[in-house]
Amino acid sequence: MGTDIEKLVDLMIQERMQSQYAEWRASESGEAEKAEYLHIESEYEKAISALSEKDCEAVKRYCDSIFNSGAESELFFYRLG
């Protein structure tokens, strides 16, 4: 039961982060950039929804890995000054 709750919490956090990021991007961008970003996000959601749960999790883990490596790089360069 614990793993199910952890998965649910992780999913809720991911959805909240995606939502907040989308709102932030929409408020920081010009109209053309907003439209392009929303189109890309829509295509991503469509592609993810067509996958099995296992494949969807694999894609999300891959994206998390990319984001984490980017965050590590940013932290590294930030500390360098």
PDB file of N, CA and C in Angstrom:
ATOM      1  N   MET A   1       0.824  -1.199   0.000  1.00  0.00           N
ATOM      2  CA  MET A   1       0.000   0.000   0.000  1.00  0.00           C
ATOM      3  C   MET A   1       0.867   1.262   0.000  1.00  0.00           C
ATOM      4  N   GLY A   2       2.004   1.234   0.706  1.00  0.00           N
ATOM      5  CA  GLY A   2       2.892   2.386   0.768  1.00  0.00           C
ATOM      6  C   GLY A   2       3.392   2.823  -0.592  1.00  0.00           C
ATOM      7  N   THR A   3       3.721   1.853  -1.435  1.00  0.00           N
ATOM      8  CA  THR A   3       4.232   2.193  -2.769  1.00  0.00           C
ATOM      9  C   THR A   3       3.162   2.873  -3.607  1.00  0.00           C
ATOM     10  N   ASP A   4       1.921   2.443  -3.481  1.00  0.00           N
ATOM     11  CA  ASP A   4       0.829   3.070  -4.228  1.00  0.00           C
ATOM     12  C   ASP A   4       0.660   4.529  -3.814  1.00  0.00           C
ATOM     13  N   ILE A   5       0.754   4.770  -2.532  1.00  0.00           N
ATOM     14  CA  ILE A   5       0.623   6.144  -2.035  1.00  0.00           C
ATOM     15  C   ILE A   5       1.802   6.980  -2.514  1.00  0.00           C
ATOM     16  N   GLU A   6       3.009   6.411  -2.476  1.00  0.00           N
ATOM     17  CA  GLU A   6       4.184   7.140  -2.952  1.00  0.00           C
ATOM     18  C   GLU A   6       4.050   7.471  -4.429  1.00  0.00           C
ATOM     19  N   LYS A   7       3.575   6.528  -5.221  1.00  0.00           N
ATOM     20  CA  LYS A   7       3.376   6.778  -6.656  1.00  0.00           C
ATOM     21  C   LYS A   7       2.361   7.885  -6.876  1.00  0.00           C
ATOM     22  N   LEU A   8       1.271   7.850  -6.095  1.00  0.00           N
ATOM     23  CA  LEU A   8       0.232   8.870  -6.219  1.00  0.00           C
ATOM     24  C   LEU A   8       0.786  10.246  -5.859  1.00  0.00           C
ATOM     25  N   VAL A   9       1.527  10.322  -4.773  1.00  0.00           N
ATOM     26  CA  VAL A   9       2.117  11.593  -4.358  1.00  0.00           C
ATOM     27  C   VAL A   9       3.100  12.090  -5.421  1.00  0.00           C
ATOM     28  N   ASP A  10       3.950  11.191  -5.935  1.00  0.00           N
ATOM     29  CA  ASP A  10       4.892  11.575  -6.993  1.00  0.00           C
ATOM     30  C   ASP A  10       4.155  12.113  -8.214  1.00  0.00           C
ATOM     31  N   LEU A  11       3.090  11.441  -8.607  1.00  0.00           N
ATOM     32  CA  LEU A  11       2.312  11.875  -9.760  1.00  0.00           C
ATOM     33  C   LEU A  11       1.694  13.249  -9.510  1.00  0.00           C
ATOM     34  N   MET A  12       1.158  13.450  -8.327  1.00  0.00           N
ATOM     35  CA  MET A  12       0.555  14.743  -7.993  1.00  0.00           C
ATOM     36  C   MET A  12       1.609  15.856  -8.023  1.00  0.00           C
ATOM     37  N   ILE A  13       2.784  15.564  -7.497  1.00  0.00           N
ATOM     38  CA  ILE A  13       3.862  16.557  -7.495  1.00  0.00           C
ATOM     39  C   ILE A  13       4.289  16.875  -8.923  1.00  0.00           C
ATOM     40  N   GLN A  14       4.448  15.835  -9.764  1.00  0.00           N
ATOM     41  CA  GLN A  14       4.843  16.054 -11.151  1.00  0.00           C
ATOM     42  C   GLN A  14       3.816  16.897 -11.891  1.00  0.00           C
ATOM     43  N   GLU A  15       2.539  16.579 -11.699  1.00  0.00           N
ATOM     44  CA  GLU A  15       1.488  17.336 -12.387  1.00  0.00           C
ATOM     45  C   GLU A  15       1.458  18.783 -11.919  1.00  0.00           C
ATOM     46  N   ARG A  16       1.652  18.993 -10.624  1.00  0.00           N
ATOM     47  CA  ARG A  16       1.672  20.350 -10.084  1.00  0.00           C
ATOM     48  C   ARG A  16       2.859  21.130 -10.645  1.00  0.00           C
ATOM     49  N   MET A  17       4.020  20.489 -10.694  1.00  0.00           N
ATOM     50  CA  MET A  17       5.208  21.157 -11.224  1.00  0.00           C
ATOM     51  C   MET A  17       5.023  21.498 -12.697  1.00  0.00           C
ATOM     52  N   GLN A  18       4.461  20.568 -13.480  1.00  0.00           N
ATOM     53  CA  GLN A  18       4.223  20.829 -14.895  1.00  0.00           C
ATOM     54  C   GLN A  18       3.258  21.990 -15.064  1.00  0.00           C
ATOM     55  N   SER A  19       2.215  22.008 -14.252  1.00  0.00           N
ATOM     56  CA  SER A  19       1.223  23.072 -14.326  1.00  0.00           C
ATOM     57  C   SER A  19       1.829  24.429 -13.986  1.00  0.00           C
ATOM     58  N   GLN A  20       2.586  24.477 -12.903  1.00  0.00           N
ATOM     59  CA  GLN A  20       3.207  25.732 -12.491  1.00  0.00           C
ATOM     60  C   GLN A  20       4.234  26.213 -13.503  1.00  0.00           C
ATOM     61  N   TYR A  21       5.000  25.276 -14.054  1.00  0.00           N
ATOM     62  CA  TYR A  21       5.985  25.645 -15.069  1.00  0.00           C
ATOM     63  C   TYR A  21       5.287  26.199 -16.308  1.00  0.00           C
ATOM     64  N   ALA A  22       4.205  25.554 -16.711  1.00  0.00           N
ATOM     65  CA  ALA A  22       3.466  26.020 -17.886  1.00  0.00           C
ATOM     66  C   ALA A  22       2.921  27.422 -17.650  1.00  0.00           C
ATOM     67  N   GLU A  23       2.409  27.680 -16.466  1.00  0.00           N
ATOM     68  CA  GLU A  23       1.899  29.013 -16.148  1.00  0.00           C
ATOM     69  C   GLU A  23       3.028  30.044 -16.167  1.00  0.00           C
ATOM     70  N   TRP A  24       4.154  29.668 -15.587  1.00  0.00           N
ATOM     71  CA  TRP A  24       5.301  30.576 -15.565  1.00  0.00           C
ATOM     72  C   TRP A  24       5.770  30.889 -16.977  1.00  0.00           C
ATOM     73  N   ARG A  25       5.929  29.840 -17.801  1.00  0.00           N
ATOM     74  CA  ARG A  25       6.374  30.040 -19.182  1.00  0.00           C
ATOM     75  C   ARG A  25       5.385  30.920 -19.939  1.00  0.00           C
ATOM     76  N   ALA A  26       4.106  30.696 -19.717  1.00  0.00           N
ATOM     77  CA  ALA A  26       3.091  31.468 -20.423  1.00  0.00           C
ATOM     78  C   ALA A  26       3.166  32.947 -20.044  1.00  0.00           C
ATOM     79  N   SER A  27       3.462  33.236 -18.790  1.00  0.00           N
ATOM     80  CA  SER A  27       3.512  34.632 -18.356  1.00  0.00           C
ATOM     81  C   SER A  27       4.831  35.313 -18.734  1.00  0.00           C
ATOM     82  N   GLU A  28       5.872  34.544 -18.994  1.00  0.00           N
ATOM     83  CA  GLU A  28       7.190  35.102 -19.302  1.00  0.00           C
ATOM     84  C   GLU A  28       7.468  35.221 -20.793  1.00  0.00           C
ATOM     85  N   SER A  29       6.626  34.658 -21.625  1.00  0.00           N
ATOM     86  CA  SER A  29       6.910  34.580 -23.052  1.00  0.00           C
ATOM     87  C   SER A  29       6.001  35.493 -23.863  1.00  0.00           C
ATOM     88  N   GLY A  30       6.426  35.738 -25.100  1.00  0.00           N
ATOM     89  CA  GLY A  30       5.583  36.449 -26.039  1.00  0.00           C
ATOM     90  C   GLY A  30       4.485  35.515 -26.550  1.00  0.00           C
ATOM     91  N   GLU A  31       3.555  36.042 -27.284  1.00  0.00           N
ATOM     92  CA  GLU A  31       2.409  35.251 -27.755  1.00  0.00           C
ATOM     93  C   GLU A  31       2.832  34.079 -28.647  1.00  0.00           C
ATOM     94  N   ALA A  32       3.773  34.310 -29.551  1.00  0.00           N
ATOM     95  CA  ALA A  32       4.220  33.226 -30.439  1.00  0.00           C
ATOM     96  C   ALA A  32       4.906  32.126 -29.634  1.00  0.00           C
ATOM     97  N   GLU A  33       5.731  32.512 -28.670  1.00  0.00           N
ATOM     98  CA  GLU A  33       6.406  31.523 -27.828  1.00  0.00           C
ATOM     99  C   GLU A  33       5.403  30.748 -26.976  1.00  0.00           C
ATOM    100  N   LYS A  34       4.392  31.455 -26.461  1.00  0.00           N
ATOM    101  CA  LYS A  34       3.350  30.791 -25.666  1.00  0.00           C
ATOM    102  C   LYS A  34       2.630  29.739 -26.498  1.00  0.00           C
ATOM    103  N   ALA A  35       2.251  30.118 -27.707  1.00  0.00           N
ATOM    104  CA  ALA A  35       1.521  29.195 -28.583  1.00  0.00           C
ATOM    105  C   ALA A  35       2.385  27.972 -28.903  1.00  0.00           C
ATOM    106  N   GLU A  36       3.653  28.203 -29.195  1.00  0.00           N
ATOM    107  CA  GLU A  36       4.561  27.093 -29.506  1.00  0.00           C
ATOM    108  C   GLU A  36       4.734  26.185 -28.309  1.00  0.00           C
ATOM    109  N   TYR A  37       4.943  26.759 -27.133  1.00  0.00           N
ATOM    110  CA  TYR A  37       5.121  25.961 -25.929  1.00  0.00           C
ATOM    111  C   TYR A  37       3.859  25.141 -25.632  1.00  0.00           C
ATOM    112  N   LEU A  38       2.698  25.770 -25.718  1.00  0.00           N
ATOM    113  CA  LEU A  38       1.445  25.055 -25.454  1.00  0.00           C
ATOM    114  C   LEU A  38       1.227  23.931 -26.460  1.00  0.00           C
ATOM    115  N   HIS A  39       1.621  24.172 -27.713  1.00  0.00           N
ATOM    116  CA  HIS A  39       1.508  23.135 -28.737  1.00  0.00           C
ATOM    117  C   HIS A  39       2.420  21.956 -28.394  1.00  0.00           C
ATOM    118  N   ILE A  40       3.655  22.251 -28.034  1.00  0.00           N
ATOM    119  CA  ILE A  40       4.600  21.191 -27.673  1.00  0.00           C
ATOM    120  C   ILE A  40       4.104  20.424 -26.457  1.00  0.00           C
ATOM    121  N   GLU A  41       3.620  21.143 -25.467  1.00  0.00           N
ATOM    122  CA  GLU A  41       3.105  20.488 -24.257  1.00  0.00           C
ATOM    123  C   GLU A  41       1.911  19.598 -24.584  1.00  0.00           C
ATOM    124  N   SER A  42       1.047  20.083 -25.453  1.00  0.00           N
ATOM    125  CA  SER A  42      -0.121  19.300 -25.874  1.00  0.00           C
ATOM    126  C   SER A  42       0.299  18.029 -26.600  1.00  0.00           C
ATOM    127  N   GLU A  43       1.272  18.157 -27.495  1.00  0.00           N
ATOM    128  CA  GLU A  43       1.778  16.989 -28.215  1.00  0.00           C
ATOM    129  C   GLU A  43       2.416  15.983 -27.263  1.00  0.00           C
ATOM    130  N   TYR A  44       3.149  16.484 -26.277  1.00  0.00           N
ATOM    131  CA  TYR A  44       3.769  15.610 -25.276  1.00  0.00           C
ATOM    132  C   TYR A  44       2.695  14.848 -24.499  1.00  0.00           C
ATOM    133  N   GLU A  45       1.681  15.556 -24.042  1.00  0.00           N
ATOM    134  CA  GLU A  45       0.608  14.918 -23.277  1.00  0.00           C
ATOM    135  C   GLU A  45      -0.116  13.871 -24.127  1.00  0.00           C
ATOM    136  N   LYS A  46      -0.327  14.183 -25.405  1.00  0.00           N
ATOM    137  CA  LYS A  46      -0.979  13.233 -26.309  1.00  0.00           C
ATOM    138  C   LYS A  46      -0.128  11.978 -26.472  1.00  0.00           C
ATOM    139  N   ALA A  47       1.174  12.161 -26.650  1.00  0.00           N
ATOM    140  CA  ALA A  47       2.081  11.024 -26.829  1.00  0.00           C
ATOM    141  C   ALA A  47       2.148  10.183 -25.559  1.00  0.00           C
ATOM    142  N   ILE A  48       2.243  10.816 -24.422  1.00  0.00           N
ATOM    143  CA  ILE A  48       2.324  10.099 -23.151  1.00  0.00           C
ATOM    144  C   ILE A  48       1.043   9.309 -22.886  1.00  0.00           C
ATOM    145  N   SER A  49      -0.090   9.898 -23.198  1.00  0.00           N
ATOM    146  CA  SER A  49      -1.361   9.215 -22.927  1.00  0.00           C
ATOM    147  C   SER A  49      -1.551   7.976 -23.798  1.00  0.00           C
ATOM    148  N   ALA A  50      -0.838   7.901 -24.929  1.00  0.00           N
ATOM    149  CA  ALA A  50      -0.954   6.752 -25.824  1.00  0.00           C
ATOM    150  C   ALA A  50      -0.077   5.580 -25.381  1.00  0.00           C
ATOM    151  N   LEU A  51       0.821   5.837 -24.424  1.00  0.00           N
ATOM    152  CA  LEU A  51       1.741   4.795 -23.982  1.00  0.00           C
ATOM    153  C   LEU A  51       1.139   3.943 -22.868  1.00  0.00           C
ATOM    154  N   SER A  52       1.693   2.750 -22.722  1.00  0.00           N
ATOM    155  CA  SER A  52       1.309   1.921 -21.583  1.00  0.00           C
ATOM    156  C   SER A  52       1.853   2.587 -20.322  1.00  0.00           C
ATOM    157  N   GLU A  53       1.361   2.173 -19.175  1.00  0.00           N
ATOM    158  CA  GLU A  53       1.820   2.761 -17.911  1.00  0.00           C
ATOM    159  C   GLU A  53       3.324   2.544 -17.735  1.00  0.00           C
ATOM    160  N   LYS A  54       3.803   1.361 -18.103  1.00  0.00           N
ATOM    161  CA  LYS A  54       5.235   1.051 -17.979  1.00  0.00           C
ATOM    162  C   LYS A  54       6.068   1.963 -18.875  1.00  0.00           C
ATOM    163  N   ASP A  55       5.636   2.130 -20.134  1.00  0.00           N
ATOM    164  CA  ASP A  55       6.368   2.990 -21.067  1.00  0.00           C
ATOM    165  C   ASP A  55       6.301   4.454 -20.645  1.00  0.00           C
ATOM    166  N   CYS A  56       5.146   4.856 -20.141  1.00  0.00           N
ATOM    167  CA  CYS A  56       4.976   6.228 -19.665  1.00  0.00           C
ATOM    168  C   CYS A  56       5.932   6.505 -18.516  1.00  0.00           C
ATOM    169  N   GLU A  57       6.049   5.573 -17.587  1.00  0.00           N
ATOM    170  CA  GLU A  57       6.971   5.728 -16.470  1.00  0.00           C
ATOM    171  C   GLU A  57       8.420   5.802 -16.961  1.00  0.00           C
ATOM    172  N   ALA A  58       8.749   5.005 -17.975  1.00  0.00           N
ATOM    173  CA  ALA A  58      10.108   5.016 -18.525  1.00  0.00           C
ATOM    174  C   ALA A  58      10.428   6.389 -19.122  1.00  0.00           C
ATOM    175  N   VAL A  59       9.487   6.961 -19.850  1.00  0.00           N
ATOM    176  CA  VAL A  59       9.692   8.286 -20.450  1.00  0.00           C
ATOM    177  C   VAL A  59       9.840   9.335 -19.356  1.00  0.00           C
ATOM    178  N   LYS A  60       8.999   9.260 -18.338  1.00  0.00           N
ATOM    179  CA  LYS A  60       9.068  10.233 -17.250  1.00  0.00           C
ATOM    180  C   LYS A  60      10.385  10.109 -16.478  1.00  0.00           C
ATOM    181  N   ARG A  61      10.855   8.885 -16.268  1.00  0.00           N
ATOM    182  CA  ARG A  61      12.142   8.694 -15.592  1.00  0.00           C
ATOM    183  C   ARG A  61      13.271   9.282 -16.442  1.00  0.00           C
ATOM    184  N   TYR A  62      13.183   9.093 -17.760  1.00  0.00           N
ATOM    185  CA  TYR A  62      14.185   9.647 -18.665  1.00  0.00           C
ATOM    186  C   TYR A  62      14.178  11.180 -18.590  1.00  0.00           C
ATOM    187  N   CYS A  63      13.003  11.767 -18.638  1.00  0.00           N
ATOM    188  CA  CYS A  63      12.903  13.230 -18.535  1.00  0.00           C
ATOM    189  C   CYS A  63      13.441  13.713 -17.197  1.00  0.00           C
ATOM    190  N   ASP A  64      13.093  13.012 -16.115  1.00  0.00           N
ATOM    191  CA  ASP A  64      13.610  13.379 -14.798  1.00  0.00           C
ATOM    192  C   ASP A  64      15.129  13.326 -14.783  1.00  0.00           C
ATOM    193  N   SER A  65      15.694  12.314 -15.439  1.00  0.00           N
ATOM    194  CA  SER A  65      17.141  12.169 -15.499  1.00  0.00           C
ATOM    195  C   SER A  65      17.768  13.362 -16.218  1.00  0.00           C
ATOM    196  N   ILE A  66      17.158  13.778 -17.308  1.00  0.00           N
ATOM    197  CA  ILE A  66      17.653  14.936 -18.059  1.00  0.00           C
ATOM    198  C   ILE A  66      17.578  16.198 -17.197  1.00  0.00           C
ATOM    199  N   PHE A  67      16.438  16.394 -16.543  1.00  0.00           N
ATOM    200  CA  PHE A  67      16.274  17.578 -15.705  1.00  0.00           C
ATOM    201  C   PHE A  67      17.263  17.569 -14.545  1.00  0.00           C
ATOM    202  N   ASN A  68      17.455  16.400 -13.941  1.00  0.00           N
ATOM    203  CA  ASN A  68      18.386  16.299 -12.819  1.00  0.00           C
ATOM    204  C   ASN A  68      19.814  16.595 -13.248  1.00  0.00           C
ATOM    205  N   SER A  69      20.222  16.079 -14.407  1.00  0.00           N
ATOM    206  CA  SER A  69      21.586  16.350 -14.861  1.00  0.00           C
ATOM    207  C   SER A  69      21.753  17.835 -15.184  1.00  0.00           C
ATOM    208  N   GLY A  70      20.707  18.444 -15.716  1.00  0.00           N
ATOM    209  CA  GLY A  70      20.751  19.882 -15.975  1.00  0.00           C
ATOM    210  C   GLY A  70      20.846  20.671 -14.684  1.00  0.00           C
ATOM    211  N   ALA A  71      20.108  20.237 -13.676  1.00  0.00           N
ATOM    212  CA  ALA A  71      20.142  20.906 -12.382  1.00  0.00           C
ATOM    213  C   ALA A  71      21.516  20.758 -11.739  1.00  0.00           C
ATOM    214  N   GLU A  72      22.111  19.582 -11.877  1.00  0.00           N
ATOM    215  CA  GLU A  72      23.448  19.362 -11.328  1.00  0.00           C
ATOM    216  C   GLU A  72      24.456  20.278 -12.011  1.00  0.00           C
ATOM    217  N   SER A  73      24.339  20.419 -13.334  1.00  0.00           N
ATOM    218  CA  SER A  73      25.248  21.297 -14.076  1.00  0.00           C
ATOM    219  C   SER A  73      25.079  22.743 -13.636  1.00  0.00           C
ATOM    220  N   GLU A  74      23.843  23.179 -13.487  1.00  0.00           N
ATOM    221  CA  GLU A  74      23.582  24.549 -13.060  1.00  0.00           C
ATOM    222  C   GLU A  74      24.172  24.807 -11.682  1.00  0.00           C
ATOM    223  N   LEU A  75      23.984  23.851 -10.772  1.00  0.00           N
ATOM    224  CA  LEU A  75      24.524  23.976  -9.434  1.00  0.00           C
ATOM    225  C   LEU A  75      26.059  24.045  -9.466  1.00  0.00           C
ATOM    226  N   PHE A  76      26.661  23.188 -10.289  1.00  0.00           N
ATOM    227  CA  PHE A  76      28.107  23.181 -10.425  1.00  0.00           C
ATOM    228  C   PHE A  76      28.620  24.548 -10.875  1.00  0.00           C
ATOM    229  N   PHE A  77      28.030  25.091 -11.933  1.00  0.00           N
ATOM    230  CA  PHE A  77      28.495  26.372 -12.461  1.00  0.00           C
ATOM    231  C   PHE A  77      28.142  27.524 -11.529  1.00  0.00           C
ATOM    232  N   TYR A  78      27.020  27.411 -10.820  1.00  0.00           N
ATOM    233  CA  TYR A  78      26.652  28.435  -9.847  1.00  0.00           C
ATOM    234  C   TYR A  78      27.702  28.509  -8.745  1.00  0.00           C
ATOM    235  N   ARG A  79      28.120  27.342  -8.269  1.00  0.00           N
ATOM    236  CA  ARG A  79      29.129  27.309  -7.196  1.00  0.00           C
ATOM    237  C   ARG A  79      30.483  27.814  -7.676  1.00  0.00           C
ATOM    238  N   LEU A  80      30.772  27.625  -8.961  1.00  0.00           N
ATOM    239  CA  LEU A  80      32.021  28.163  -9.499  1.00  0.00           C
ATOM    240  C   LEU A  80      32.015  29.693  -9.531  1.00  0.00           C
ATOM    241  N   GLY A  81      30.806  30.244  -9.608  1.00  0.00           N
ATOM    242  CA  GLY A  81      30.692  31.702  -9.628  1.00  0.00           C
ATOM    243  C   GLY A  81      30.607  32.170 -11.018  1.00  0.00           C
TER     244      GLY A  81
END
